[in-house]
Structure formats: structure tokens, C-alpha cells
Amino acid sequence: SDEDKPFMAAPRVTWKGKVINALLTPLDLLRVGWQFQRPIALKRLEERAAAFANMNPGSSKDNAGRSLEDSTWYVEKYNLALDLLNGERLTALGRHLATNGLSNRFLARNRVLREIDEAPECLARPVKSPVFVLGLPRTGTTFLHRLLSLDPATRSPLTYELFDPGLVDPDNYERDRAVRAAAMDAQINTLRSIVPHIDDIHEIRAEESEECILAMGMDLPMIPSTFNPLMRIPDSILEWDVAPVYRNYKQVLQLLAHQRRRHFNVKEDKEDPRWVLKSPAHLGFIRHLRKAFPDAKIIWTHRDPAQSIPSLCSLFRTFGETFSATDLNLRKLGQTCTNFWEMMLRQASDDLEHLGPGDVSHVAYTDTVKDPVGTVKKLYKALNLEYTAEFDGKLNKYVEESNRKRKAAKNAQGGHAAHTYSMEEYGIDESAMRERLSWYYEKFINKDK
């Protein structure tokens, strides 16, 4: 429509991405290869994943008694997500990336199923008092998560571990780490070569702490290729009983703990490090999270939505640019993001009404940025966690190095921030948005002013 014309934007893809797309387009048009078949079908994706894992396509269901609980829960949800994805116009490169990314989730699922089936004793490992960092995307969750991960008493799963939790070389833990990390880095570099601005929005490295959603994506179809279409049906998503997803994610954490204990010959009576975990997607599912992790500590980060919402819009714009064959309607994207994440905020607020003060703590983005170490100290006190001198030293060193890198990056941009965005760019009326989210401002943003 004429109203939308000012907000139509062509995908910002590099020349390399355009060349690769041109080379793949004949294959896509002729539907040569499994990646280019229509429609993108769950059965085909599972068959491909099973072939890579050297398993029968139905083996994950056969192993359900000793492996992941509710191992067929994902079928209905992924079929819904794929129906939505099949309604999108994808570039040849976008289809290739989407089908491979989806297949990789089921490959990871099959390998986890097999490893747990071979070592069912791993499920006896307790997951005690894990800390979950959550909040709207672009509210400092990543920075805070990485700060908390520096505590020697904790462990955070790394990107390559979450993406593919099963060992590829069980007889050599270090070689396995190198192989999986290299494979992860190769995929990250491919994405970076197509949409390099993703690094300005969310820095991702194979051996860096990363979001739970990577592993939960084996069940929950909230992954880059399907997330944008799913955001259009927030009511349906919030009605999902995702308790099976969290039970399965707990088993992934138990498996990761078992792998490390086995490699380092950890004594049976020695407790595992406390898990520090993170994902904005947890916002809508805290009630289900607490069923799987009843003693979990919750940290909710807050930032003025007038800043965080256009910033998160730019993140989901980049998701769209990776796959879309059409110009993006930034105004509709702004409406979709605002609607979806407002509903996630409301659900989180409702869910946390049932938690005690020692189980949940709130953090302002401005505090995390201005005083990272002091913010962490306050969090530890509020959640009754031990803050050690060793942790303090690691924190201060990390913050100093982080500040140096940010200053260098800003100088390289001529003194400007690398990631720029605005509400106007996404057709969001600030006064209307503030009125719409007045309840959130009153409860979480302005409460101490």
C-alpha cells in the first residue's frame, strides 16, 4: 500500500551472498537436491538428519523410554512453523540456509538421543539452582550473562555445545571440542559473510557463552528461519505447554555435565558447577521453566522499550534479510515485534507473581552498562550467592578489556555506534508505544524514580 511504501527495504546482503544466491538459483528453480524440494517438510528434514547420524528415521521415537522425554512433542509445533515458513518467498540461498539449519536441529536431537541412550546414568546428575538470565532482546542479557559466566563456581554452555550437544569423538574430549568448535565457526563465518551487520547486533563465537534457545531448538521452533513467521501468532505460542521442552533441555545440561565429568575424571561426590543460562525466549515460559528447574534463580533485565524495541526490530530484520526474496516491510515488522514482545513481557510479569524475592532479581540495563561489577555484586547479594575475590578479579579484568574493545570499535566507526536504529525506521509511534506499555514502565522502569 502507499502507506507502507516508505517502509519497504531491500535485504542488505553482501555481494558474496548475492553471488552464492545466483549460483544456487538454477538448483532452486529445478528443485535439484533435497534442500530445494517443495514444500519444506518435517519428514524430509528428519530423514536427512537421520542419514547424517546413521540412525533409522524413527529411532528417536523408539528411544523415548530411555532418552529425551516427550520426544514427539516437537512434531506438531514444527509442522506449524514449517507451514508458516512455506508461505514465505525465500531466496535460493535462504532456502538452502533454512533447510540445512532445520535439519541440523534434528541431527543434534538424534545424536543427543543416542548418547543419552548409551549413558543413561547421566540423567541422575542433579541440576541445582541454575541461574536464568532473561529479558527483551537488546536489554543487556548477553553482556550480563557473560559477566556471570566468569564465576569459577559456575558453568555456561558454549555455542558449539548448545548447537550440537552430542560428542563426535567420545574418546578424545579435546579433539572433539576442536572439531565441533571449528564446524560451528564455519557456520558463523558463512552467516557473517552474507549479513555481516549481525555482529554489530549480537556477537556470536563458537567458544563463547550463548543462548539456551540453540539447544531448545531441537524441540521449540523459535530459530532464525522460523522465528519471524511465528511472531505473527503470539497468542498460539503462549498457549503452548512447553514443559517438555524444558525437561529435555535439562537432560541436555545433564549430558554436558556428564561429558565433562567423564573427561576430567571428576569424583562422584564433587558437585557440578552451577549453570548460568540465558535466553530472551524464556520470558514467555517461566511457569514451564520452573517445573523443570524448581529451584532456578531468575534475573530479568530491563531497558526503556523506546530503546530496546527498535533495537530488537533490527535483529529480526536481519533474520528476515537472511532468507527473504522480497523487500521487507519495516513498519509491519515493527508492529509484529512490538505486539509479540509485549505479550511475552505480560506473561513474564504474571508468571513471576508466584516467585519469592530470593528467586528473582531485576536489573536495569543502565546499571549494567555504567557499573557492571557493582551490578553483579548486588545480584549475588539479592540471590544469596557467594561472591569471591577470584570472581571479582576476573570480572574487573573482563570489564576493562570489554571497554577497551568497545572504544576501539567506536573509534573505527568515526566515533559513532556500529549498531544504529530508530523507532521511526520501523514506523513505531513513540507516544503510542509508551502508552501501550505504560504498565511496564510503571512496574519496572520508573519504579525507583
Short mmCIF file of C-alpha atoms in Angstrom, two decimals, residues 17-442:
data_model
loop_
_atom_site.label_atom_id
_atom_site.label_comp_id
_atom_site.label_asym_id
_atom_site.label_seq_id
_atom_site.Cartn_x
_atom_site.Cartn_y
_atom_site.Cartn_z
CA GLY A 17 25.71 -13.56 -0.63
CA LYS A 18 24.28 -12.35 -3.94
CA VAL A 19 26.79 -14.40 -5.94
CA ILE A 20 26.08 -17.54 -3.93
CA ASN A 21 22.35 -16.97 -4.36
CA ALA A 22 22.79 -16.58 -8.14
CA LEU A 23 24.71 -19.86 -8.28
CA LEU A 24 22.06 -21.69 -6.25
CA THR A 25 19.06 -20.23 -8.09
CA PRO A 26 19.12 -22.75 -11.01
CA LEU A 27 19.16 -25.61 -8.49
CA ASP A 28 16.27 -23.99 -6.65
CA LEU A 29 14.21 -23.46 -9.81
CA LEU A 30 14.81 -27.04 -10.97
CA ARG A 31 14.45 -28.36 -7.40
CA VAL A 32 17.74 -30.23 -7.58
CA GLY A 33 18.74 -31.61 -4.19
CA TRP A 34 16.80 -32.20 -1.00
CA GLN A 35 17.27 -28.60 0.19
CA PHE A 36 15.25 -27.23 -2.71
CA GLN A 37 12.25 -29.56 -2.63
CA ARG A 38 8.79 -28.05 -2.05
CA PRO A 39 7.36 -27.80 0.48
CA ILE A 40 9.93 -27.82 3.27
CA ALA A 41 8.64 -30.92 5.07
CA LEU A 42 9.42 -32.25 8.54
CA LYS A 43 9.65 -35.85 7.33
CA ARG A 44 12.28 -34.97 4.73
CA LEU A 45 14.29 -32.96 7.25
CA GLU A 46 14.19 -35.82 9.77
CA GLU A 47 15.20 -38.37 7.14
CA ARG A 48 18.17 -36.25 6.16
CA ALA A 49 19.20 -35.77 9.77
CA ALA A 50 18.86 -39.50 10.47
CA ALA A 51 21.04 -40.31 7.46
CA PHE A 52 23.78 -38.00 8.74
CA ALA A 53 23.54 -39.55 12.21
CA ASN A 54 23.49 -43.09 10.79
CA MET A 55 20.19 -43.78 12.51
CA ASN A 56 16.83 -45.01 11.34
CA PRO A 57 14.41 -42.09 10.84
CA GLY A 58 12.14 -43.39 13.59
CA SER A 59 14.89 -44.17 16.09
CA SER A 60 14.29 -41.04 18.18
CA LYS A 61 10.77 -42.24 18.90
CA ASP A 62 11.99 -45.78 19.62
CA ASN A 63 14.47 -44.48 22.19
CA ALA A 64 11.98 -42.25 24.00
CA GLY A 65 11.79 -44.54 27.02
CA ARG A 66 15.43 -44.04 27.95
CA SER A 67 16.20 -40.69 26.37
CA LEU A 68 14.50 -37.37 25.89
CA GLU A 69 11.07 -37.21 27.49
CA ASP A 70 8.07 -36.36 25.34
CA SER A 71 10.31 -36.82 22.30
CA THR A 72 7.49 -36.31 19.81
CA TRP A 73 6.23 -33.00 21.27
CA TYR A 74 8.13 -31.03 18.64
CA VAL A 75 6.32 -32.62 15.68
CA GLU A 76 3.11 -30.57 15.84
CA LYS A 77 4.92 -27.34 16.63
CA TYR A 78 7.49 -27.73 13.87
CA ASN A 79 4.78 -28.64 11.36
CA LEU A 80 3.04 -25.37 12.25
CA ALA A 81 6.26 -23.39 11.90
CA LEU A 82 7.04 -25.03 8.56
CA ASP A 83 3.57 -24.25 7.25
CA LEU A 84 4.24 -20.59 8.02
CA LEU A 85 7.74 -20.73 6.53
CA ASN A 86 6.43 -22.35 3.35
CA GLY A 87 4.15 -19.33 2.94
CA GLU A 88 7.21 -17.05 2.67
CA ARG A 89 9.10 -16.23 -0.53
CA LEU A 90 12.65 -17.40 0.04
CA THR A 91 15.78 -16.83 -1.98
CA ALA A 92 17.65 -19.91 -3.15
CA LEU A 93 20.34 -19.12 -0.58
CA GLY A 94 17.69 -18.51 2.07
CA ARG A 95 16.04 -21.87 1.35
CA HIS A 96 19.42 -23.60 1.47
CA LEU A 97 20.28 -21.99 4.81
CA ALA A 98 16.82 -22.67 6.24
CA THR A 99 16.67 -26.35 5.31
CA ASN A 100 20.21 -27.02 6.49
CA GLY A 101 19.60 -25.15 9.75
CA LEU A 102 16.39 -27.08 10.39
CA SER A 103 17.97 -30.40 9.53
CA ASN A 104 20.85 -29.62 11.89
CA ARG A 105 18.38 -29.27 14.78
CA PHE A 106 17.11 -32.79 14.15
CA LEU A 107 20.62 -34.13 13.62
CA ALA A 108 21.57 -32.72 17.03
CA ARG A 109 18.42 -34.27 18.52
CA ASN A 110 19.30 -37.71 17.13
CA ARG A 111 22.86 -37.53 18.39
CA VAL A 112 21.71 -36.47 21.86
CA LEU A 113 19.18 -39.29 21.92
CA ARG A 114 21.85 -41.81 21.01
CA GLU A 115 24.38 -40.56 23.55
CA ILE A 116 21.88 -40.47 26.41
CA ASP A 117 20.72 -43.94 25.43
CA GLU A 118 24.31 -45.15 25.67
CA ALA A 119 24.90 -43.45 29.02
CA PRO A 120 21.52 -43.22 30.81
CA GLU A 121 23.34 -42.69 34.12
CA CYS A 122 23.93 -39.07 33.05
CA LEU A 123 20.27 -38.35 33.83
CA ALA A 124 20.98 -38.95 37.51
CA ARG A 125 23.10 -35.79 37.68
CA PRO A 126 21.26 -33.06 39.65
CA VAL A 127 20.93 -29.59 38.13
CA LYS A 128 21.00 -27.46 41.26
CA SER A 129 19.84 -23.83 41.47
CA PRO A 130 20.60 -22.80 37.89
CA VAL A 131 20.55 -19.07 37.15
CA PHE A 132 18.48 -17.95 34.16
CA VAL A 133 19.05 -14.51 32.63
CA LEU A 134 16.09 -13.28 30.61
CA GLY A 135 14.61 -10.06 29.27
CA LEU A 136 13.72 -8.44 25.98
CA PRO A 137 16.38 -8.86 23.30
CA ARG A 138 18.79 -5.90 23.36
CA THR A 139 18.45 -5.26 27.10
CA GLY A 140 21.94 -6.38 28.10
CA THR A 141 21.18 -10.06 28.62
CA THR A 142 24.26 -11.18 26.67
CA PHE A 143 26.69 -8.89 28.48
CA LEU A 144 25.29 -9.77 31.90
CA HIS A 145 25.26 -13.49 31.07
CA ARG A 146 28.92 -13.39 30.11
CA LEU A 147 29.80 -11.47 33.26
CA LEU A 148 28.07 -14.08 35.44
CA SER A 149 29.76 -16.86 33.49
CA LEU A 150 33.16 -15.68 34.75
CA ASP A 151 32.45 -17.03 38.23
CA PRO A 152 34.68 -20.12 38.71
CA ALA A 153 31.79 -21.75 40.60
CA THR A 154 29.57 -21.63 37.51
CA ARG A 155 29.40 -23.03 34.02
CA SER A 156 27.66 -21.67 30.95
CA PRO A 157 27.14 -23.81 27.86
CA LEU A 158 29.14 -22.63 24.86
CA THR A 159 27.72 -22.01 21.39
CA TYR A 160 29.09 -25.21 19.87
CA GLU A 161 27.86 -27.26 22.85
CA LEU A 162 24.33 -25.91 22.55
CA PHE A 163 24.22 -26.23 18.78
CA ASP A 164 25.42 -29.85 18.82
CA PRO A 165 25.50 -31.28 22.38
CA GLY A 166 26.46 -34.82 21.35
CA LEU A 167 30.14 -35.77 21.19
CA VAL A 168 31.57 -36.58 17.75
CA ASP A 169 34.76 -38.05 19.23
CA PRO A 170 33.88 -39.53 22.65
CA ASP A 171 37.35 -40.99 23.09
CA ASN A 172 39.14 -37.63 22.90
CA TYR A 173 37.32 -34.74 24.60
CA GLU A 174 39.78 -32.03 23.50
CA ARG A 175 39.85 -33.18 19.89
CA ASP A 176 36.05 -33.37 19.96
CA ARG A 177 35.91 -29.79 21.24
CA ALA A 178 38.20 -28.61 18.45
CA VAL A 179 36.19 -30.39 15.74
CA ARG A 180 32.78 -29.16 16.91
CA ALA A 181 34.03 -25.63 17.56
CA ALA A 182 35.60 -25.45 14.08
CA ALA A 183 32.37 -26.66 12.48
CA MET A 184 30.41 -24.05 14.45
CA ASP A 185 32.83 -21.28 13.49
CA ALA A 186 32.47 -22.25 9.83
CA GLN A 187 28.69 -21.81 10.03
CA ILE A 188 29.04 -18.49 11.87
CA ASN A 189 31.51 -17.22 9.28
CA THR A 190 29.13 -18.19 6.48
CA LEU A 191 26.35 -16.16 8.08
CA ARG A 192 28.74 -13.28 8.71
CA SER A 193 29.79 -13.26 5.05
CA ILE A 194 26.15 -12.82 3.98
CA VAL A 195 24.83 -10.40 6.61
CA PRO A 196 27.98 -9.03 8.33
CA HIS A 197 25.95 -6.49 10.34
CA ILE A 198 24.73 -9.38 12.53
CA ASP A 199 27.96 -8.94 14.54
CA ASP A 200 27.01 -5.36 15.39
CA ILE A 201 23.73 -6.62 16.85
CA HIS A 202 24.71 -9.88 18.53
CA GLU A 203 28.29 -11.09 18.70
CA ILE A 204 28.47 -14.85 18.45
CA ARG A 205 31.53 -17.08 18.78
CA ALA A 206 31.80 -20.87 18.85
CA GLU A 207 33.52 -20.97 22.23
CA GLU A 208 31.58 -18.18 23.93
CA SER A 209 28.58 -18.49 26.26
CA GLU A 210 25.38 -18.47 24.24
CA GLU A 211 21.59 -18.72 24.40
CA CYS A 212 19.62 -21.74 25.56
CA ILE A 213 17.37 -21.46 22.51
CA LEU A 214 20.09 -23.08 20.38
CA ALA A 215 19.63 -26.39 22.19
CA MET A 216 15.93 -25.88 22.91
CA GLY A 217 15.50 -25.51 19.15
CA MET A 218 15.61 -29.29 18.95
CA ASP A 219 12.03 -29.08 20.26
CA LEU A 220 10.97 -25.44 20.06
CA PRO A 221 10.89 -23.98 16.52
CA MET A 222 11.97 -20.50 17.61
CA ILE A 223 15.09 -20.46 15.43
CA PRO A 224 16.21 -17.81 12.87
CA SER A 225 14.38 -19.24 9.85
CA THR A 226 11.03 -19.67 11.63
CA PHE A 227 11.07 -17.05 14.40
CA ASN A 228 9.78 -14.13 12.31
CA PRO A 229 6.73 -16.00 10.96
CA LEU A 230 5.95 -17.37 14.43
CA MET A 231 5.96 -13.87 15.94
CA ARG A 232 2.79 -13.18 13.97
CA ILE A 233 0.83 -15.70 16.08
CA PRO A 234 1.81 -14.81 19.67
CA ASP A 235 -1.48 -15.99 21.17
CA SER A 236 -0.91 -19.51 19.86
CA ILE A 237 2.69 -19.63 21.04
CA LEU A 238 1.88 -18.51 24.58
CA GLU A 239 -0.73 -21.26 24.81
CA TRP A 240 1.91 -23.93 24.14
CA ASP A 241 2.71 -26.17 27.08
CA VAL A 242 6.48 -26.11 26.66
CA ALA A 243 7.21 -28.07 29.85
CA PRO A 244 8.53 -30.97 27.70
CA VAL A 245 10.99 -28.56 26.07
CA TYR A 246 12.46 -27.61 29.45
CA ARG A 247 12.57 -31.21 30.66
CA ASN A 248 14.51 -32.11 27.54
CA TYR A 249 16.77 -29.09 27.91
CA LYS A 250 17.53 -30.19 31.46
CA GLN A 251 18.64 -33.54 30.06
CA VAL A 252 20.95 -31.75 27.61
CA LEU A 253 22.57 -29.96 30.56
CA GLN A 254 22.89 -33.27 32.41
CA LEU A 255 24.55 -34.79 29.36
CA LEU A 256 27.00 -31.88 29.05
CA ALA A 257 27.89 -32.24 32.75
CA HIS A 258 28.38 -36.00 32.32
CA GLN A 259 30.71 -35.47 29.35
CA ARG A 260 32.98 -33.13 31.29
CA ARG A 261 32.98 -35.27 34.44
CA ARG A 262 33.94 -38.31 32.38
CA HIS A 263 36.78 -36.47 30.64
CA PHE A 264 38.27 -34.94 33.80
CA ASN A 265 37.59 -38.00 36.00
CA VAL A 266 35.64 -35.90 38.49
CA LYS A 267 34.97 -37.68 41.77
CA GLU A 268 31.40 -38.79 42.28
CA ASP A 269 30.93 -36.76 45.46
CA LYS A 270 32.05 -33.48 43.83
CA GLU A 271 29.13 -31.28 42.78
CA ASP A 272 28.83 -29.87 39.27
CA PRO A 273 29.27 -26.12 38.77
CA ARG A 274 26.09 -24.07 38.93
CA TRP A 275 24.66 -23.49 35.46
CA VAL A 276 24.28 -19.87 34.30
CA LEU A 277 21.84 -19.79 31.37
CA LYS A 278 20.24 -17.17 29.17
CA SER A 279 17.61 -16.52 26.53
CA PRO A 280 15.04 -13.77 25.93
CA ALA A 281 12.64 -16.51 24.81
CA HIS A 282 12.32 -17.66 28.45
CA LEU A 283 10.19 -14.55 29.08
CA GLY A 284 7.00 -16.21 27.89
CA PHE A 285 7.58 -19.56 29.53
CA ILE A 286 8.78 -19.02 33.11
CA ARG A 287 5.93 -21.11 34.53
CA HIS A 288 7.09 -24.07 32.43
CA LEU A 289 10.78 -23.40 33.15
CA ARG A 290 10.12 -23.63 36.89
CA LYS A 291 8.51 -27.06 36.52
CA ALA A 292 11.76 -28.49 35.16
CA PHE A 293 14.01 -26.30 37.35
CA PRO A 294 12.01 -25.66 40.57
CA ASP A 295 14.96 -24.06 42.39
CA ALA A 296 16.00 -21.82 39.48
CA LYS A 297 17.10 -18.25 40.14
CA ILE A 298 15.65 -15.72 37.68
CA ILE A 299 17.36 -12.49 36.61
CA TRP A 300 15.21 -10.16 34.49
CA THR A 301 16.96 -7.34 32.63
CA HIS A 302 15.07 -4.12 31.85
CA ARG A 303 15.66 -1.29 29.41
CA ASP A 304 13.46 1.55 28.20
CA PRO A 305 11.36 -0.07 25.42
CA ALA A 306 11.80 3.13 23.38
CA GLN A 307 15.42 1.97 23.03
CA SER A 308 15.15 -1.82 23.19
CA ILE A 309 12.22 -2.35 20.81
CA PRO A 310 13.71 -0.63 17.73
CA SER A 311 16.99 -2.37 18.53
CA LEU A 312 15.34 -5.80 18.62
CA CYS A 313 13.46 -4.90 15.42
CA SER A 314 16.85 -4.56 13.74
CA LEU A 315 17.77 -8.05 14.96
CA PHE A 316 14.67 -9.62 13.45
CA ARG A 317 15.13 -7.54 10.32
CA THR A 318 18.49 -9.26 9.92
CA PHE A 319 16.82 -12.66 10.34
CA GLY A 320 14.43 -11.71 7.54
CA GLU A 321 17.23 -10.45 5.29
CA THR A 322 18.98 -13.79 5.57
CA PHE A 323 16.09 -15.69 3.98
CA SER A 324 13.67 -13.36 2.21
CA ALA A 325 13.34 -12.98 -1.57
CA THR A 326 11.19 -9.87 -1.17
CA ASP A 327 11.67 -6.40 0.24
CA LEU A 328 10.94 -6.21 3.95
CA ASN A 329 8.07 -4.13 5.29
CA LEU A 330 9.75 -2.49 8.27
CA ARG A 331 6.52 -0.97 9.56
CA LYS A 332 4.83 -4.37 9.72
CA LEU A 333 7.97 -5.79 11.30
CA GLY A 334 7.82 -3.06 13.94
CA GLN A 335 4.17 -3.85 14.66
CA THR A 336 4.86 -7.59 14.83
CA CYS A 337 7.84 -7.22 17.17
CA THR A 338 6.04 -4.78 19.47
CA ASN A 339 2.95 -6.98 19.72
CA PHE A 340 4.84 -10.23 20.23
CA TRP A 341 7.30 -9.00 22.82
CA GLU A 342 4.67 -7.04 24.74
CA MET A 343 2.75 -10.29 25.18
CA MET A 344 5.96 -12.02 26.30
CA LEU A 345 6.53 -9.23 28.85
CA ARG A 346 2.99 -9.54 30.21
CA GLN A 347 3.32 -13.31 30.54
CA ALA A 348 6.64 -12.98 32.36
CA SER A 349 5.18 -10.42 34.75
CA ASP A 350 2.24 -12.72 35.50
CA ASP A 351 4.46 -15.79 35.98
CA LEU A 352 6.82 -14.03 38.37
CA GLU A 353 3.98 -13.04 40.69
CA HIS A 354 4.27 -16.53 42.15
CA LEU A 355 8.00 -16.33 42.95
CA GLY A 356 9.61 -15.14 46.16
CA PRO A 357 12.14 -12.25 46.36
CA GLY A 358 15.04 -14.68 46.78
CA ASP A 359 14.18 -16.41 43.50
CA VAL A 360 14.03 -13.41 41.18
CA SER A 361 16.01 -10.20 40.78
CA HIS A 362 15.62 -7.29 38.38
CA VAL A 363 18.46 -5.43 36.68
CA ALA A 364 18.37 -2.11 34.84
CA TYR A 365 20.31 -2.01 31.57
CA THR A 366 21.75 1.38 32.54
CA ASP A 367 23.16 -0.08 35.76
CA THR A 368 24.78 -2.98 33.94
CA VAL A 369 26.45 -0.62 31.47
CA LYS A 370 27.53 2.03 33.99
CA ASP A 371 28.70 -0.29 36.78
CA PRO A 372 28.97 -3.92 35.64
CA VAL A 373 30.91 -5.18 38.66
CA GLY A 374 28.72 -3.36 41.18
CA THR A 375 25.60 -4.71 39.46
CA VAL A 376 26.86 -8.27 39.71
CA LYS A 377 27.71 -7.79 43.39
CA LYS A 378 24.16 -6.60 44.10
CA LEU A 379 22.71 -9.54 42.19
CA TYR A 380 24.76 -12.03 44.17
CA LYS A 381 23.62 -10.48 47.43
CA ALA A 382 19.96 -10.45 46.35
CA LEU A 383 20.08 -14.09 45.23
CA ASN A 384 22.18 -15.21 48.22
CA LEU A 385 25.13 -16.36 46.10
CA GLU A 386 28.77 -16.33 47.22
CA TYR A 387 30.85 -13.57 45.67
CA THR A 388 34.55 -14.45 45.81
CA ALA A 389 37.75 -12.47 45.38
CA GLU A 390 38.71 -14.70 42.45
CA PHE A 391 35.45 -13.89 40.69
CA ASP A 392 35.92 -10.19 41.41
CA GLY A 393 39.35 -10.24 39.77
CA LYS A 394 38.01 -11.97 36.66
CA LEU A 395 35.12 -9.53 36.43
CA ASN A 396 37.29 -6.43 36.62
CA LYS A 397 39.73 -7.78 34.04
CA TYR A 398 36.89 -8.69 31.65
CA VAL A 399 35.18 -5.31 32.01
CA GLU A 400 38.45 -3.47 31.39
CA GLU A 401 39.10 -5.49 28.24
CA SER A 402 35.48 -5.11 27.09
CA ASN A 403 35.65 -1.33 27.50
CA ARG A 404 38.87 -1.24 25.50
CA LYS A 405 37.33 -3.23 22.64
CA ARG A 406 34.18 -1.11 22.57
CA LYS A 407 36.19 2.10 22.48
CA ALA A 408 38.32 0.76 19.63
CA ALA A 409 35.22 -0.34 17.71
CA LYS A 410 33.59 3.06 18.18
CA ASN A 411 36.73 4.86 17.05
CA ALA A 412 36.81 2.66 13.95
CA GLN A 413 33.30 3.93 13.18
CA GLY A 414 34.38 7.55 13.45
CA GLY A 415 33.06 7.90 16.97
CA HIS A 416 29.63 6.53 16.11
CA ALA A 417 27.99 3.33 17.36
CA ALA A 418 28.24 0.43 14.90
CA HIS A 419 24.62 -0.59 15.51
CA THR A 420 22.16 2.21 14.70
CA TYR A 421 18.37 2.11 14.68
CA SER A 422 15.34 4.28 15.38
CA MET A 423 11.65 3.93 16.15
CA GLU A 424 10.78 5.98 13.07
CA GLU A 425 12.62 3.50 10.86
CA TYR A 426 10.12 0.83 11.91
CA GLY A 427 7.05 3.06 11.88
CA ILE A 428 6.67 2.96 15.66
CA ASP A 429 4.96 5.95 17.25
CA GLU A 430 6.85 6.55 20.50
CA SER A 431 4.00 8.18 22.41
CA ALA A 432 1.57 5.41 21.41
CA MET A 433 4.13 2.76 22.38
CA ARG A 434 4.75 4.38 25.77
CA GLU A 435 1.01 4.48 26.40
CA ARG A 436 0.64 0.86 25.34
CA LEU A 437 3.45 -0.23 27.67
CA SER A 438 2.61 2.20 30.48
CA TRP A 439 2.07 -0.76 32.82
CA TYR A 440 5.62 -1.96 32.13
CA TYR A 441 7.15 1.49 32.61
CA GLU A 442 5.32 1.92 35.90
#
